[in-house]
Each structure stands twice: as structure tokens, then as C-alpha cells.
Protein backbone atom coordinates (compact mmCIF):
# COMPACT_ATOMS: atom_id res chain seq x y z
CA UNK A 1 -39.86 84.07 133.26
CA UNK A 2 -37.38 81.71 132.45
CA UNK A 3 -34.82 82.41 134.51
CA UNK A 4 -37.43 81.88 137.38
CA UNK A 5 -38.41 78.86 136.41
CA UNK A 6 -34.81 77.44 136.10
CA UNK A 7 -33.13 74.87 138.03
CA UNK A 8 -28.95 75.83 138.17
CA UNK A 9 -26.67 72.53 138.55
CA UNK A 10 -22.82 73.43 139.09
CA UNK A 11 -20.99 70.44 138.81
CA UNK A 12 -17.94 70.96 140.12
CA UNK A 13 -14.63 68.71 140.60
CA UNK A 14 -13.29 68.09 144.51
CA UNK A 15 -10.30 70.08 143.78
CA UNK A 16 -8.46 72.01 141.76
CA UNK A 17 -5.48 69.45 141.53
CA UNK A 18 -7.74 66.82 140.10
CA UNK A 19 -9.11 69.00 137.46
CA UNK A 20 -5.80 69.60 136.94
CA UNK A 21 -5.17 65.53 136.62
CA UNK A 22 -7.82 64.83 134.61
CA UNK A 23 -7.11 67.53 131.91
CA UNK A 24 -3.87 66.68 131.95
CA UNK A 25 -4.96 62.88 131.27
CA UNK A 26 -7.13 63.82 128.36
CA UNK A 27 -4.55 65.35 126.45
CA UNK A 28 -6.57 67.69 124.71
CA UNK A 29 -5.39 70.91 126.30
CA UNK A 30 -1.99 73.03 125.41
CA UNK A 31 -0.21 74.11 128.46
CA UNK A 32 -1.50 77.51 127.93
CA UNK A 33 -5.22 76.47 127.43
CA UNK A 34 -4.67 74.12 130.99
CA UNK A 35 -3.21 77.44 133.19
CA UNK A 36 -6.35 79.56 132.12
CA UNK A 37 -8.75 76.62 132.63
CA UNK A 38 -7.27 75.94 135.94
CA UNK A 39 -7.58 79.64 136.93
CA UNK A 40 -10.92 80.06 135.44
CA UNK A 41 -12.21 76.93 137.74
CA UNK A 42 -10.42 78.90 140.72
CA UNK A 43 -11.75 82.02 140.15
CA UNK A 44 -15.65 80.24 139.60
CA UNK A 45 -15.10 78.13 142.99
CA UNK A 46 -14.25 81.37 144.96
CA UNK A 47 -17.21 83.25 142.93
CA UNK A 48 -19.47 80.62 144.04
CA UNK A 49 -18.47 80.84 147.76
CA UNK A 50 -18.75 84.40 147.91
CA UNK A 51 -22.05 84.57 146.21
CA UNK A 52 -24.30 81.26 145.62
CA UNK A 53 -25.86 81.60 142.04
CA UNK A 54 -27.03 77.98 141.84
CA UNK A 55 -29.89 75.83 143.53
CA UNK A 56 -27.94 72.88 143.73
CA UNK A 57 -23.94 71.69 143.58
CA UNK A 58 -22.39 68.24 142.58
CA UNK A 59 -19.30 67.20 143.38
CA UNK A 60 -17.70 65.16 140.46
CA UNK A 61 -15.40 62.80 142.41
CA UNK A 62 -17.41 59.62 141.23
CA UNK A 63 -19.35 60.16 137.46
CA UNK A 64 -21.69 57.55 138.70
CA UNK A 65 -22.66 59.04 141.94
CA UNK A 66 -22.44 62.53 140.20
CA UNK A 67 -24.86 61.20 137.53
CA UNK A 68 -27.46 59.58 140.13
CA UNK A 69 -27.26 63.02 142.18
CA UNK A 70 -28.29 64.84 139.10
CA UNK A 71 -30.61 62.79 138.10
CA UNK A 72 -31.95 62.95 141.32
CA UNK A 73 -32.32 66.74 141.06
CA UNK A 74 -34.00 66.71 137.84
CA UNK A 75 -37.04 63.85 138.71
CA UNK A 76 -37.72 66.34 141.70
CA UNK A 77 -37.53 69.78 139.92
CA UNK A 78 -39.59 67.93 136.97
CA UNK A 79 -42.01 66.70 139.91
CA UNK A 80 -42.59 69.76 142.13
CA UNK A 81 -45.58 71.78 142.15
CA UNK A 82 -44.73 74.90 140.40
């Protein structure tokens, strides 16, 4: 099936204060939109402790590095023996 045959990626930011910091930054989000982002991302992180869903988990503290990992995951999911 395809939910088998999938390979889950969270990408996920180092903490909740950058997220925070980088919506903020962006400018795109009203105060209201920012709180339930912010608790959404809380309540995933905890969620994700509690009970792993996904194969594999990037941190997004550097885009490049983030990026490389990823890529990374995807040559050797694309390469495996299925």
C-alpha cells in the first residue's frame, strides 16, 4: 500500500522560541494566527514524543544542513531494496 511504502520526514525547528522568532521575522502571521501556530507546533512536538509516527526527524537549526540531511534520506529510501 502506500502508506507502507512511505518514507515520513518531520522537520522540525530546535525550539519553540525560534519558531516563534522566525514567524515573527516573516511578518506574515497576525498575533492570533502566531499563538495557535505556536501551540499547534507544541502540541505536534509532545505528540511526536509520546508516539513516533515518522521514520526519520530533522532538526531545522541550519537550512543547509537540514537540506543535505534530507537529501540524504531520500538517495537512501530511493536506493534501498524494497
Amino acid at each position: 500500500s502506500l502508506v507502507q511504502d512511505s518514507c515520513l520526514i518531520w522537520i522540525f525547528p530546535p525550539s519553540l522560541e525560534v519558531l516563534k522568532k522566525r514567524l515573527e521575522q516573516r511578518g506574515t502571521e497576525s498575533l492570533i494566527s502566531l499563538e495557535k501556530r505556536l501551540c499547534l507546533a507544541e502540541r505536534e512536538i509532545e505528540e511526536e514524543k509520546i508516539m513516533p509516527l515518522f521514520h526519520y526527524k530533522i532538526m531545522n537549526d541550519s537550512f543547509k544542513i537540514a537540506l543535505n540531511e534530507m537529501k540524504k534520506i531520500i538517495f537512501f529510501y530511493l536506493h534501498k531494496p524494497h
